[in-house]
Amino acid sequence: MVIGDVFDRGEDVTQILWLLYKLESEAEKAGGRLSFLIGNHEPMVLAGDLTYTEEKYMTIAGILGVTVPLLYGSDT
């Protein structure tokens, strides 16, 4: 179980999310599952409140021509 507040916790958010996808896949193959409880920071970031977001992610969003919340879209 992952207890939220992942979206704006340091410079390795992307790596953490990919690790969670990997663990989710492994858990399913083993007959289990990964549960992700959304903390208060996930809705903050998705609503555009970037108070705690690392500058790196704002720069990446700018380079890609999208907003930071779109970095976490279902097609990314």
C-alpha positions as a printed Julia matrix, in Angstrom:
76×3 Matrix{Float64}:
  0.0     0.0     0.0
  1.23    3.45   -0.91
 -0.05    6.3     1.22
 -0.19    9.31   -1.1
  1.72   12.56   -1.37
  3.97   11.22   -4.11
  3.4    13.88   -6.8
  5.56   16.57   -5.26
  8.02   14.77   -3.04
 11.47   15.52   -4.39
 13.2    15.12   -7.7
 12.36   11.45   -8.32
  8.58   11.61   -8.73
  8.66   10.13  -12.23
 10.9     7.27  -11.16
  8.69    6.57   -8.14
  5.57    6.45  -10.31
  7.22    4.02  -12.77
  8.33    1.86   -9.82
  4.74    1.81   -8.59
  3.53    0.73  -12.06
  6.12   -2.08  -11.99
  5.13   -3.17   -8.48
  1.46   -3.06   -9.46
  2.15   -5.38  -12.4
  4.22   -7.76  -10.28
  1.56   -7.85   -7.57
 -1.17   -8.67  -10.1
  0.93  -11.5   -11.59
  1.35  -12.91   -8.07
 -2.38  -12.7    -7.36
 -2.15   -9.56   -5.26
 -2.6    -5.87   -5.87
 -1.07   -2.52   -5.11
 -3.29    0.05   -3.44
 -2.54    3.76   -3.8
 -4.29    6.06   -1.37
 -4.41    9.59   -2.7
 -2.96   12.09   -0.26
 -3.72   15.79   -0.17
 -0.83   16.69   -2.47
 -2.08   14.72   -5.51
 -5.3    16.77   -5.83
 -3.31   19.94   -5.14
 -0.98   19.31   -8.08
 -3.78   18.14  -10.38
 -5.68   21.36   -9.56
 -2.61   23.43  -10.43
 -1.35   24.22   -6.91
  2.39   23.76   -7.4
  3.45   25.09   -3.99
  5.6    22.05   -3.19
  6.47   20.95   -6.73
 10.14   20.85   -7.7
 11.19   23.4   -10.33
 12.39   20.53  -12.5
  8.8    19.47  -13.25
  7.7    23.0   -14.14
 10.66   23.23  -16.52
  9.81   19.89  -18.13
  6.17   20.94  -18.55
  7.32   24.2   -20.15
  9.6    22.37  -22.59
  6.75   20.04  -23.54
  4.3    22.93  -23.81
  1.87   21.55  -21.24
  0.87   22.34  -17.67
  2.31   20.35  -14.77
 -1.02   18.55  -14.1
 -0.93   17.23  -17.67
  2.36   15.47  -16.86
  0.2    13.09  -14.8
 -2.49   12.5   -17.42
 -3.71    9.05  -18.37
 -1.85    9.26  -21.69
  1.58   10.17  -20.33
